[in-house]
Every structure is written in structure tokens, then in C-alpha cells.
mmCIF file of C-alpha atoms and ligand atoms in Angstrom:
data_model
loop_
_atom_site.group_PDB
_atom_site.id
_atom_site.type_symbol
_atom_site.label_atom_id
_atom_site.label_comp_id
_atom_site.label_asym_id
_atom_site.label_seq_id
_atom_site.Cartn_x
_atom_site.Cartn_y
_atom_site.Cartn_z
ATOM 1 C CA MET B 125 -116.488 -8.172 152.828
ATOM 2 C CA ASN B 126 -118.553 -10.990 154.256
ATOM 3 C CA LYS B 127 -116.910 -13.809 156.178
ATOM 4 C CA LYS B 128 -117.329 -16.372 153.399
ATOM 5 C CA LEU B 129 -115.697 -14.126 150.833
ATOM 6 C CA LEU B 130 -112.848 -13.297 153.209
ATOM 7 C CA LEU B 131 -112.213 -16.990 153.875
ATOM 8 C CA SER B 132 -112.195 -17.838 150.180
ATOM 9 C CA SER B 133 -109.764 -14.930 149.437
ATOM 10 C CA ILE B 134 -107.424 -16.159 152.168
ATOM 11 C CA LEU B 135 -107.586 -19.704 150.791
ATOM 12 C CA THR B 136 -106.813 -18.458 147.269
ATOM 13 C CA LEU B 137 -103.839 -16.493 148.560
ATOM 14 C CA VAL B 138 -102.481 -19.426 150.548
ATOM 15 C CA SER B 139 -102.787 -21.832 147.614
ATOM 16 C CA ALA B 140 -101.153 -19.301 145.270
ATOM 17 C CA GLN B 141 -98.265 -18.995 147.701
ATOM 18 C CA LEU B 142 -98.013 -22.751 148.024
ATOM 19 C CA PHE B 143 -97.941 -23.044 144.238
ATOM 20 C CA LEU B 144 -95.248 -20.404 143.904
ATOM 21 C CA GLY B 145 -93.285 -21.979 146.745
ATOM 22 C CA ASN B 146 -93.452 -25.381 145.087
ATOM 23 C CA ALA B 147 -92.439 -23.907 141.748
ATOM 24 C CA ALA B 148 -89.446 -22.204 143.352
ATOM 25 C CA GLN B 149 -88.551 -25.429 145.111
ATOM 26 C CA ALA B 150 -88.918 -27.393 141.888
ATOM 27 C CA HIS B 151 -86.606 -24.883 140.256
ATOM 28 C CA GLN B 152 -84.069 -25.305 143.024
ATOM 29 C CA GLU B 153 -84.424 -29.044 142.750
ATOM 30 C CA GLN B 154 -83.557 -29.331 139.061
ATOM 31 C CA ALA B 155 -82.769 -33.011 138.557
ATOM 32 C CA PHE B 156 -79.187 -33.965 137.805
ATOM 33 C CA ALA B 157 -77.813 -37.292 136.683
ATOM 34 C CA ILE B 158 -75.006 -39.125 134.929
ATOM 35 C CA ALA B 159 -74.702 -42.305 132.862
ATOM 36 C CA ILE B 160 -71.486 -43.902 131.652
ATOM 37 C CA HIS B 161 -70.462 -46.838 129.476
ATOM 38 C CA GLY B 162 -67.316 -48.891 129.095
ATOM 39 C CA GLY B 163 -68.147 -50.376 125.709
ATOM 40 C CA ALA B 164 -70.596 -52.817 124.166
ATOM 41 C CA GLY B 165 -69.824 -56.031 122.353
ATOM 42 C CA THR B 166 -69.512 -59.759 122.572
ATOM 43 C CA ILE B 167 -68.982 -60.031 126.290
ATOM 44 C CA ASN B 168 -68.827 -63.725 127.050
ATOM 45 C CA ARG B 169 -70.852 -64.576 130.148
ATOM 46 C CA ASN B 170 -68.953 -67.861 130.637
ATOM 47 C CA LYS B 171 -65.632 -66.031 130.741
ATOM 48 C CA MET B 172 -66.961 -63.384 133.144
ATOM 49 C CA THR B 173 -65.611 -64.637 136.475
ATOM 50 C CA ASP B 174 -66.854 -63.040 139.715
ATOM 51 C CA GLU B 175 -63.450 -61.454 140.107
ATOM 52 C CA LYS B 176 -63.528 -59.916 136.623
ATOM 53 C CA ARG B 177 -67.068 -58.649 137.071
ATOM 54 C CA LEU B 178 -66.125 -57.070 140.378
ATOM 55 C CA ALA B 179 -63.148 -55.308 138.779
ATOM 56 C CA TYR B 180 -65.287 -53.863 135.967
ATOM 57 C CA GLU B 181 -68.153 -52.860 138.221
ATOM 58 C CA THR B 182 -65.874 -51.258 140.781
ATOM 59 C CA LYS B 183 -64.208 -49.107 138.123
ATOM 60 C CA LEU B 184 -67.545 -48.185 136.537
ATOM 61 C CA LYS B 185 -68.909 -47.129 139.929
ATOM 62 C CA GLN B 186 -65.776 -45.113 140.675
ATOM 63 C CA ALA B 187 -66.089 -43.219 137.376
ATOM 64 C CA ARG B 188 -69.842 -42.692 137.747
ATOM 65 C CA ASP B 189 -69.554 -41.529 141.361
ATOM 66 C CA ALA B 190 -66.737 -39.094 140.547
ATOM 67 C CA GLY B 191 -68.922 -37.447 137.898
ATOM 68 C CA TYR B 192 -71.987 -37.527 140.134
ATOM 69 C CA ALA B 193 -70.130 -35.914 143.055
ATOM 70 C CA LEU B 194 -69.242 -32.957 140.833
ATOM 71 C CA LEU B 195 -72.856 -32.585 139.690
ATOM 72 C CA ALA B 196 -74.073 -32.719 143.308
ATOM 73 C CA LYS B 197 -71.679 -29.864 144.130
ATOM 74 C CA GLY B 198 -73.254 -27.803 141.368
ATOM 75 C CA LYS B 199 -70.411 -28.267 138.859
ATOM 76 C CA SER B 200 -71.139 -28.483 135.128
ATOM 77 C CA SER B 201 -72.150 -31.588 133.216
ATOM 78 C CA GLN B 202 -69.036 -30.973 131.097
ATOM 79 C CA ALA B 203 -66.788 -31.275 134.156
ATOM 80 C CA ALA B 204 -68.653 -34.425 135.246
ATOM 81 C CA VAL B 205 -68.338 -36.065 131.822
ATOM 82 C CA ILE B 206 -64.609 -35.310 131.644
ATOM 83 C CA ALA B 207 -63.950 -36.598 135.183
ATOM 84 C CA ALA B 208 -65.816 -39.857 134.587
ATOM 85 C CA ILE B 209 -64.194 -40.504 131.206
ATOM 86 C CA GLN B 210 -60.680 -39.786 132.483
ATOM 87 C CA ILE B 211 -61.045 -42.477 135.165
ATOM 88 C CA LEU B 212 -62.030 -44.972 132.462
ATOM 89 C CA GLU B 213 -59.242 -43.773 130.136
ATOM 90 C CA ASP B 214 -56.708 -44.377 132.924
ATOM 91 C CA SER B 215 -57.973 -47.924 133.541
ATOM 92 C CA PRO B 216 -56.439 -50.759 131.456
ATOM 93 C CA LEU B 217 -59.804 -52.552 131.544
ATOM 94 C CA PHE B 218 -61.333 -50.395 128.822
ATOM 95 C CA ASN B 219 -60.489 -49.650 125.203
ATOM 96 C CA ALA B 220 -59.620 -45.975 125.696
ATOM 97 C CA GLY B 221 -56.433 -44.294 126.919
ATOM 98 C CA LYS B 222 -54.340 -46.897 128.797
ATOM 99 C CA GLY B 223 -55.575 -50.270 127.523
ATOM 100 C CA ALA B 224 -56.540 -49.010 124.063
ATOM 101 C CA VAL B 225 -56.502 -51.592 121.280
ATOM 102 C CA TYR B 226 -53.606 -51.843 118.793
ATOM 103 C CA THR B 227 -53.648 -50.824 115.162
ATOM 104 C CA PHE B 228 -52.512 -53.282 112.467
ATOM 105 C CA GLU B 229 -49.048 -51.704 112.712
ATOM 106 C CA GLY B 230 -48.901 -52.303 116.459
ATOM 107 C CA GLU B 231 -49.514 -48.755 117.680
ATOM 108 C CA HIS B 232 -52.391 -46.935 119.342
ATOM 109 C CA GLU B 233 -54.443 -44.261 117.544
ATOM 110 C CA LEU B 234 -57.036 -42.675 119.782
ATOM 111 C CA ASP B 235 -60.304 -40.899 118.988
ATOM 112 C CA ALA B 236 -62.468 -38.738 121.284
ATOM 113 C CA SER B 237 -65.153 -36.069 121.236
ATOM 114 C CA ILE B 238 -67.295 -33.911 123.494
ATOM 115 C CA MET B 239 -70.388 -31.775 122.922
ATOM 116 C CA ASN B 240 -72.138 -29.211 125.097
ATOM 117 C CA GLY B 241 -75.936 -29.263 124.722
ATOM 118 C CA LYS B 242 -76.464 -25.628 125.686
ATOM 119 C CA THR B 243 -74.009 -23.925 123.353
ATOM 120 C CA LEU B 244 -73.887 -26.748 120.773
ATOM 121 C CA ASN B 245 -70.125 -26.315 120.870
ATOM 122 C CA ALA B 246 -68.170 -29.452 120.157
ATOM 123 C CA GLY B 247 -64.578 -30.668 120.038
ATOM 124 C CA ALA B 248 -63.128 -33.842 118.555
ATOM 125 C CA VAL B 249 -59.763 -35.498 117.921
ATOM 126 C CA SER B 250 -58.908 -38.504 115.794
ATOM 127 C CA GLY B 251 -55.836 -40.677 115.390
ATOM 128 C CA VAL B 252 -53.899 -39.052 118.238
ATOM 129 C CA LYS B 253 -50.914 -40.953 119.575
ATOM 130 C CA THR B 254 -49.268 -39.132 122.444
ATOM 131 C CA VAL B 255 -51.797 -37.085 124.412
ATOM 132 C CA LYS B 256 -52.452 -38.910 127.683
ATOM 133 C CA SER B 257 -56.126 -37.970 127.857
ATOM 134 C CA PRO B 258 -57.813 -37.714 124.439
ATOM 135 C CA ILE B 259 -61.060 -36.481 126.031
ATOM 136 C CA ALA B 260 -59.190 -33.576 127.667
ATOM 137 C CA LEU B 261 -57.810 -32.712 124.233
ATOM 138 C CA ALA B 262 -61.301 -32.846 122.684
ATOM 139 C CA GLU B 263 -62.398 -30.344 125.347
ATOM 140 C CA LYS B 264 -59.436 -28.056 124.492
ATOM 141 C CA VAL B 265 -60.349 -28.240 120.810
ATOM 142 C CA MET B 266 -63.888 -27.202 121.745
ATOM 143 C CA GLU B 267 -62.819 -24.343 123.987
ATOM 144 C CA LYS B 268 -59.484 -23.126 122.665
ATOM 145 C CA SER B 269 -59.522 -23.714 118.931
ATOM 146 C CA VAL B 270 -61.625 -22.260 116.158
ATOM 147 C CA HIS B 271 -62.209 -25.772 114.814
ATOM 148 C CA VAL B 272 -64.345 -28.745 115.761
ATOM 149 C CA MET B 273 -62.022 -31.614 114.815
ATOM 150 C CA LEU B 274 -58.240 -31.978 114.771
ATOM 151 C CA SER B 275 -56.398 -35.115 113.703
ATOM 152 C CA GLY B 276 -53.087 -36.962 113.938
ATOM 153 C CA GLU B 277 -49.790 -35.184 114.551
ATOM 154 C CA GLY B 278 -51.348 -31.735 114.378
ATOM 155 C CA ALA B 279 -53.740 -32.605 117.171
ATOM 156 C CA ASP B 280 -50.881 -33.968 119.311
ATOM 157 C CA THR B 281 -48.927 -30.756 118.707
ATOM 158 C CA PHE B 282 -51.966 -28.693 119.726
ATOM 159 C CA ALA B 283 -52.217 -30.814 122.914
ATOM 160 C CA LYS B 284 -48.632 -29.915 123.822
ATOM 161 C CA GLN B 285 -49.270 -26.248 123.091
ATOM 162 C CA GLN B 286 -52.244 -26.371 125.418
ATOM 163 C CA GLY B 287 -50.077 -27.857 128.169
ATOM 164 C CA LEU B 288 -51.789 -31.244 128.278
ATOM 165 C CA ALA B 289 -49.793 -34.234 129.576
ATOM 166 C CA SER B 290 -48.112 -36.160 126.799
ATOM 167 C CA VAL B 291 -46.821 -39.755 126.905
ATOM 168 C CA GLU B 292 -44.938 -42.218 124.704
ATOM 169 C CA ASN B 293 -47.340 -44.239 122.565
ATOM 170 C CA SER B 294 -46.198 -47.353 124.493
ATOM 171 C CA TYR B 295 -47.819 -45.909 127.645
ATOM 172 C CA PHE B 296 -51.143 -47.219 126.243
ATOM 173 C CA ASP B 297 -49.766 -50.804 125.898
ATOM 174 C CA THR B 298 -51.288 -53.758 127.708
ATOM 175 C CA ASP B 299 -50.490 -57.426 127.195
ATOM 176 C CA ALA B 300 -54.151 -58.450 126.881
ATOM 177 C CA ARG B 301 -54.703 -56.072 123.951
ATOM 178 C CA TYR B 302 -51.425 -57.165 122.342
ATOM 179 C CA GLN B 303 -52.476 -60.803 122.477
ATOM 180 C CA SER B 304 -55.779 -59.759 120.928
ATOM 181 C CA LEU B 305 -53.900 -58.049 118.061
ATOM 182 C CA LEU B 306 -51.824 -61.177 117.465
ATOM 183 C CA ARG B 307 -54.979 -63.333 117.329
ATOM 184 C CA ALA B 308 -56.697 -60.831 115.014
ATOM 185 C CA LYS B 309 -53.701 -60.697 112.650
ATOM 186 C CA LYS B 310 -53.503 -64.486 112.511
ATOM 187 C CA LYS B 311 -57.200 -64.691 111.600
ATOM 188 C CA LEU B 312 -56.795 -61.877 109.068
ATOM 189 C CA ALA B 313 -53.851 -63.630 107.377
ATOM 190 C CA GLU B 314 -55.791 -66.896 107.097
ATOM 191 C CA LYS B 315 -58.881 -65.181 105.709
ATOM 192 C CA GLU B 316 -56.871 -62.981 103.340
ATOM 193 C CA LYS B 317 -55.302 -66.097 101.856
ATOM 194 C CA GLU B 318 -58.723 -67.606 101.363
ATOM 195 C CA LEU B 319 -60.532 -64.474 100.124
ATOM 196 C CA LYS B 320 -57.555 -62.816 98.409
ATOM 197 C CA ASP B 321 -58.631 -59.433 99.768
ATOM 198 C CA PHE B 322 -57.618 -57.681 103.016
ATOM 199 C CA GLN B 323 -60.829 -55.660 103.250
ATOM 200 C CA ALA B 324 -63.051 -58.706 102.819
ATOM 201 C CA ALA B 325 -60.950 -60.538 105.403
ATOM 202 C CA HIS B 326 -61.332 -57.638 107.846
ATOM 203 C CA GLN B 327 -65.085 -57.764 107.404
ATOM 204 C CA THR B 328 -65.083 -61.302 108.816
ATOM 205 C CA LEU B 329 -63.279 -60.378 112.048
ATOM 206 C CA ALA B 330 -65.390 -61.308 115.036
ATOM 207 C CA ASN B 331 -67.049 -58.579 117.068
ATOM 208 C CA GLU B 332 -64.697 -59.153 119.986
ATOM 209 C CA TYR B 333 -62.049 -57.285 117.965
ATOM 210 C CA LYS B 334 -64.313 -54.410 117.121
ATOM 211 C CA TYR B 335 -65.493 -52.983 120.382
ATOM 212 C CA GLY B 336 -64.541 -51.183 123.542
ATOM 213 C CA THR B 337 -64.835 -47.417 123.976
ATOM 214 C CA VAL B 338 -65.893 -45.386 126.994
ATOM 215 C CA GLY B 339 -68.370 -42.553 127.252
ATOM 216 C CA ALA B 340 -70.469 -40.423 129.560
ATOM 217 C CA VAL B 341 -73.578 -38.249 129.379
ATOM 218 C CA ALA B 342 -74.748 -35.914 132.129
ATOM 219 C CA LEU B 343 -77.349 -33.336 133.120
ATOM 220 C CA ASP B 344 -76.301 -30.659 135.610
ATOM 221 C CA LYS B 345 -78.226 -28.450 138.040
ATOM 222 C CA SER B 346 -78.380 -25.643 135.489
ATOM 223 C CA GLY B 347 -80.184 -27.979 133.067
ATOM 224 C CA THR B 348 -77.258 -28.341 130.667
ATOM 225 C CA LEU B 349 -76.560 -31.646 128.938
ATOM 226 C CA THR B 350 -73.101 -32.843 127.856
ATOM 227 C CA ALA B 351 -71.976 -35.991 126.023
ATOM 228 C CA GLY B 352 -68.433 -37.337 125.590
ATOM 229 C CA THR B 353 -66.811 -40.440 124.097
ATOM 230 C CA SER B 354 -63.212 -41.744 124.009
ATOM 231 C CA THR B 355 -61.806 -44.855 122.309
ATOM 232 C CA GLY B 356 -58.883 -46.750 120.862
ATOM 233 C CA GLY B 357 -61.221 -47.808 118.031
ATOM 234 C CA MET B 358 -60.994 -51.239 116.468
ATOM 235 C CA THR B 359 -58.260 -53.885 116.886
ATOM 236 C CA ALA B 360 -56.037 -54.149 113.778
ATOM 237 C CA LYS B 361 -57.516 -51.004 112.227
ATOM 238 C CA ARG B 362 -55.429 -49.802 109.314
ATOM 239 C CA PHE B 363 -54.880 -46.997 106.821
ATOM 240 C CA GLY B 364 -55.793 -44.317 109.389
ATOM 241 C CA ARG B 365 -59.280 -45.694 109.992
ATOM 242 C CA ILE B 366 -61.466 -43.392 112.080
ATOM 243 C CA GLY B 367 -64.574 -44.622 113.857
ATOM 244 C CA ASP B 368 -67.764 -42.948 115.022
ATOM 245 C CA ALA B 369 -66.499 -41.841 118.449
ATOM 246 C CA PRO B 370 -65.006 -38.518 117.257
ATOM 247 C CA ILE B 371 -67.785 -37.830 114.776
ATOM 248 C CA ILE B 372 -70.329 -35.395 116.153
ATOM 249 C CA GLY B 373 -73.792 -36.778 115.467
ATOM 250 C CA ALA B 374 -72.567 -40.359 115.038
ATOM 251 C CA GLY B 375 -70.854 -41.380 118.300
ATOM 252 C CA THR B 376 -71.529 -38.253 120.360
ATOM 253 C CA TYR B 377 -74.286 -35.634 120.391
ATOM 254 C CA ALA B 378 -75.853 -33.227 122.885
ATOM 255 C CA ASN B 379 -78.632 -30.676 122.574
ATOM 256 C CA ASN B 380 -80.553 -29.211 125.530
ATOM 257 C CA ASP B 381 -83.714 -29.297 123.382
ATOM 258 C CA SER B 382 -83.661 -33.077 123.133
ATOM 259 C CA CYS B 383 -80.943 -35.278 124.601
ATOM 260 C CA ALA B 384 -77.283 -36.221 125.025
ATOM 261 C CA VAL B 385 -75.944 -39.496 123.628
ATOM 262 C CA SER B 386 -72.651 -41.427 123.687
ATOM 263 C CA ALA B 387 -72.366 -44.541 121.548
ATOM 264 C CA THR B 388 -70.323 -47.719 121.399
ATOM 265 C CA GLY B 389 -70.343 -50.431 118.775
ATOM 266 C CA HIS B 390 -69.446 -51.117 115.175
ATOM 267 C CA GLY B 391 -68.469 -47.555 114.274
ATOM 268 C CA GLU B 392 -69.015 -47.802 110.541
ATOM 269 C CA TYR B 393 -72.748 -48.386 111.112
ATOM 270 C CA PHE B 394 -72.984 -45.638 113.724
ATOM 271 C CA ILE B 395 -71.481 -43.214 111.215
ATOM 272 C CA ARG B 396 -73.734 -44.267 108.337
ATOM 273 C CA TYR B 397 -76.885 -44.201 110.453
ATOM 274 C CA HIS B 398 -75.898 -41.003 112.292
ATOM 275 C CA VAL B 399 -76.994 -42.762 115.454
ATOM 276 C CA ALA B 400 -76.508 -40.223 118.258
ATOM 277 C CA ALA B 401 -78.089 -37.286 116.417
ATOM 278 C CA ASP B 402 -80.847 -39.473 114.994
ATOM 279 C CA ILE B 403 -82.028 -40.427 118.499
ATOM 280 C CA CYS B 404 -82.187 -36.749 119.543
ATOM 281 C CA ALA B 405 -83.900 -35.727 116.292
ATOM 282 C CA ARG B 406 -86.560 -38.421 116.644
ATOM 283 C CA MET B 407 -87.334 -37.161 120.154
ATOM 284 C CA GLN B 408 -87.549 -33.574 118.991
ATOM 285 C CA TYR B 409 -89.434 -33.998 115.740
ATOM 286 C CA GLN B 410 -91.664 -36.953 116.591
ATOM 287 C CA GLY B 411 -92.374 -35.883 120.172
ATOM 288 C CA ILE B 412 -91.561 -39.364 121.474
ATOM 289 C CA SER B 413 -89.757 -40.257 124.710
ATOM 290 C CA LEU B 414 -85.998 -40.681 124.900
ATOM 291 C CA GLU B 415 -86.459 -44.350 125.708
ATOM 292 C CA LYS B 416 -88.633 -44.970 122.653
ATOM 293 C CA ALA B 417 -86.358 -43.019 120.277
ATOM 294 C CA ALA B 418 -83.256 -44.851 121.461
ATOM 295 C CA ASP B 419 -84.954 -48.235 121.381
ATOM 296 C CA VAL B 420 -86.104 -47.813 117.770
ATOM 297 C CA VAL B 421 -82.642 -46.737 116.558
ATOM 298 C CA ILE B 422 -80.675 -49.423 118.425
ATOM 299 C CA ASN B 423 -83.080 -52.347 118.254
ATOM 300 C CA ASP B 424 -84.850 -51.759 114.944
ATOM 301 C CA VAL B 425 -82.830 -49.536 112.600
ATOM 302 C CA LEU B 426 -79.373 -50.838 113.540
ATOM 303 C CA VAL B 427 -80.398 -54.467 113.939
ATOM 304 C CA GLU B 428 -81.962 -54.419 110.484
ATOM 305 C CA ALA B 429 -78.792 -52.863 109.068
ATOM 306 C CA GLY B 430 -76.578 -55.412 110.822
ATOM 307 C CA GLY B 431 -74.826 -52.918 113.112
ATOM 308 C CA SER B 432 -74.239 -54.054 116.649
ATOM 309 C CA GLY B 433 -73.631 -51.916 119.725
ATOM 310 C CA GLY B 434 -75.449 -49.629 122.111
ATOM 311 C CA ILE B 435 -75.748 -46.135 123.547
ATOM 312 C CA ILE B 436 -76.266 -44.288 126.797
ATOM 313 C CA ALA B 437 -78.538 -41.238 126.723
ATOM 314 C CA ILE B 438 -80.099 -38.650 129.013
ATOM 315 C CA ASP B 439 -82.806 -36.015 128.464
ATOM 316 C CA PRO B 440 -83.359 -32.585 130.076
ATOM 317 C CA ALA B 441 -85.653 -34.110 132.722
ATOM 318 C CA GLY B 442 -82.899 -36.512 133.776
ATOM 319 C CA ASN B 443 -84.440 -39.641 132.216
ATOM 320 C CA ILE B 444 -81.730 -42.149 131.320
ATOM 321 C CA THR B 445 -81.805 -45.013 128.845
ATOM 322 C CA MET B 446 -79.006 -47.452 127.975
ATOM 323 C CA PRO B 447 -80.151 -49.860 125.213
ATOM 324 C CA PHE B 448 -77.799 -52.233 123.349
ATOM 325 C CA ASN B 449 -78.286 -54.996 120.806
ATOM 326 C CA SER B 450 -75.031 -56.835 121.604
ATOM 327 C CA THR B 451 -74.626 -59.495 124.303
ATOM 328 C CA GLY B 452 -73.504 -56.929 126.833
ATOM 329 C CA MET B 453 -72.554 -53.343 127.535
ATOM 330 C CA TYR B 454 -70.575 -52.146 130.544
ATOM 331 C CA ARG B 455 -72.691 -49.364 132.005
ATOM 332 C CA ALA B 456 -73.649 -47.441 135.126
ATOM 333 C CA SER B 457 -75.854 -44.525 136.089
ATOM 334 C CA LYS B 458 -76.891 -42.422 139.052
ATOM 335 C CA SER B 459 -79.475 -39.716 139.385
ATOM 336 C CA SER B 460 -80.596 -37.154 141.983
ATOM 337 C CA THR B 461 -83.917 -39.003 142.272
ATOM 338 C CA GLY B 462 -82.010 -41.730 144.104
ATOM 339 C CA GLU B 463 -81.859 -44.302 141.312
ATOM 340 C CA GLU B 464 -78.521 -45.946 140.595
ATOM 341 C CA PHE B 465 -77.422 -48.852 138.443
ATOM 342 C CA VAL B 466 -74.346 -50.771 137.422
ATOM 343 C CA GLY B 467 -74.376 -53.791 135.117
ATOM 344 C CA ILE B 468 -73.037 -55.626 132.089
ATOM 345 C CA PHE B 469 -75.676 -57.992 130.692
ATOM 346 C CA LYS B 470 -79.331 -57.451 129.694
ATOM 347 C CA ASP B 471 -80.732 -59.097 132.803
ATOM 348 C CA ASP B 472 -78.511 -57.172 135.265
HETATM 349 N N1 LIG N 177 -67.360 -47.343 118.124
HETATM 350 C C1 LIG N 177 -65.958 -47.574 118.245
HETATM 351 C C2 LIG N 177 -65.320 -47.534 116.887
HETATM 352 O O1 LIG N 177 -65.902 -48.032 115.947
HETATM 353 C C3 LIG N 177 -65.621 -48.863 118.865
HETATM 354 C C4 LIG N 177 -66.390 -49.182 120.083
HETATM 355 O O2 LIG N 177 -67.349 -48.570 120.441
HETATM 356 O O3 LIG N 177 -66.004 -50.102 120.736
HETATM 357 O O4 LIG N 177 -64.229 -47.058 116.788
#
């Protein structure tokens, strides 16, 4: 072998090794990330004092960082989503768990769901009244039942059987939400008198009565996506109304081939437009980015339909997008690339 040939063989070998080394490193360094939301809606900037903003942002960061810490330790995206959501459920600031809105009858009926993007397993609960953590119950439904969705008393009984903490319905009470129910009922009574129809009157309720909800999406070191959502639904909801949050494909969806999404907003529109699954399907079938798919659904499709709200979403590469067409959406994210965010309004 002449010298030139020998040198070129050595160079080829070295570059091949470098390539393999980088590939192995890239494999080890699978991106991981989490995004969370605490609801979208008519968040009034003038009423957002520095103190209030600090309280919301501190809680959002706490929830996000708890989920992120689990991901950094190599735990699953499912564990991260549950941990983040439970912190928000336990906080009276958000419309989920403690601090959930009231039904027309003055109770709390909670909805939640979770989906694993690798197995496409999912669990959901609707109209539950006594399980302390509806998202934990959704996870039990996914893992310990042969069903995808359980509702009402049966779901609460299943929660007890599974050993989950149960509370009196009044545990979810807060004065702020009660005052909101009283205002909503007053407006409903006035409108019902005028329109002679409860449903038409309900349609006129301002957005401030319609939103809240918490959710999380995450990508773990194994490349698995998970999405979860938990809510008290809509103030003064009646007749067993169920929103989009526990409906797989509407308020929650995850698929490792495309993305994971958790939604918040006017649930009826999110159900009819199948928002979470539509974003993932557009990515998969149209070959467009997560950001583009989510933007079209939230800012074109839903705006045209008259449905307000937003979503958080993540793809298998760890890209995160959090579009909303309402005045604000409580949200936060953190990823292994070093990016982190917490904010409420569009210009945050
Ligand atoms: N989407 C929820 C529902 O309609 C409410 C919300 O996100 O605030 O029940």
C-alpha cells in the first residue's frame, strides 16, 4: 500500500468512527421537554396585578419544573405529565381539582384524560365528584381497566377500588369560583327572561365563565410522548355537560408518529373540530411542521368557526408550540436544549 492510500484509509476510518461516535452520542442525547398550560380565555390585562401574575407564574414554573426534573432523571413522559398536572390540580388558582368551577347546581364535576403516544393507550373520566386527583384516575383507567372512559359515580367507585384518595365534593370549593357562579346565574336568569330559553341564554355567557383547565405534554428520553388534561369544565354547566378535556382526540391526543396535544378553550368547538387529533393528523398526512399544523387549526379553522381557546403541543424532536386565539393562556415550557418559557399574554 502506498503512503497516500494508507493515509486516505486512515482518514476514512477516523471519520467513520467520528460519525458513529456522534450518532451514538446523539442517541444518548435524545431531547426531552415539557409544556404545560393553566387554561386559556379572557384574561384581563388590567386586572392582572403584579402580585397575581407572580402567583400564577410561580405555580406554573413549579409544575413545569417538577415534570422536567422527572424527565431529566430518565423517568417517563407519563410520570412527568401526571406530576405537573397534579400540582396544578392542587392549586386553587386553576380550574381543575381544588379551585374547579361550579355546576349550575352548585357542585363540582371534573373531567380528565391522558394518552400515551407509544402504546396509543388512553384513559379518561368525566363528571367525577369525589376523587381528589382526576388525572390520577384517568391514568388508572388507562392502566387498570379494560375501558377508555368511565363516568360519574361508577368512575368514583373505581377510584376508591384502586386506592386513590377521595374527598368530599366541597374540598374543591373556593370563594372566587362561587362568586363567579353567582354572577353567571344572575346573568343567565336575566337572559332567560329576555330570550325565554335557557340554552340560548347560556350561549350568551361571556368567555370568562367558560374557561380554565390545566394540561401537560411531554417527551421523555426514550422518545415517548404523553398528553394529559384535567378540568372542572364550564361555570354553571348543567344536565351532565361534558367538555372536550376527557375526549380523546378533542382535548387530548398523543402519538409518537406525530405529536402530543392538550387543549383548553370552548370545549364544544374542540369536540366538533376534533382539535387535538386534527393537529397531529395534519402533521402526519401533510408533512408540515407542528407549529404550522397547530397554527392553522387554532388561528384559522377555530377562529372561522367562532371557537376560542388554545393548545400546547410537542413533537418527537422536542419542538414545542403553544398557540391560542384568546386574549391569554397561562403556559410554561422547558426543554433539554436549554430553552424555557413562562407567560400569559401573546407578547410575553
Ligand atoms: N375546554 C374546557 C371545557 O370546555 C374548558 C377549558 O378549557 O377551560 O370543559
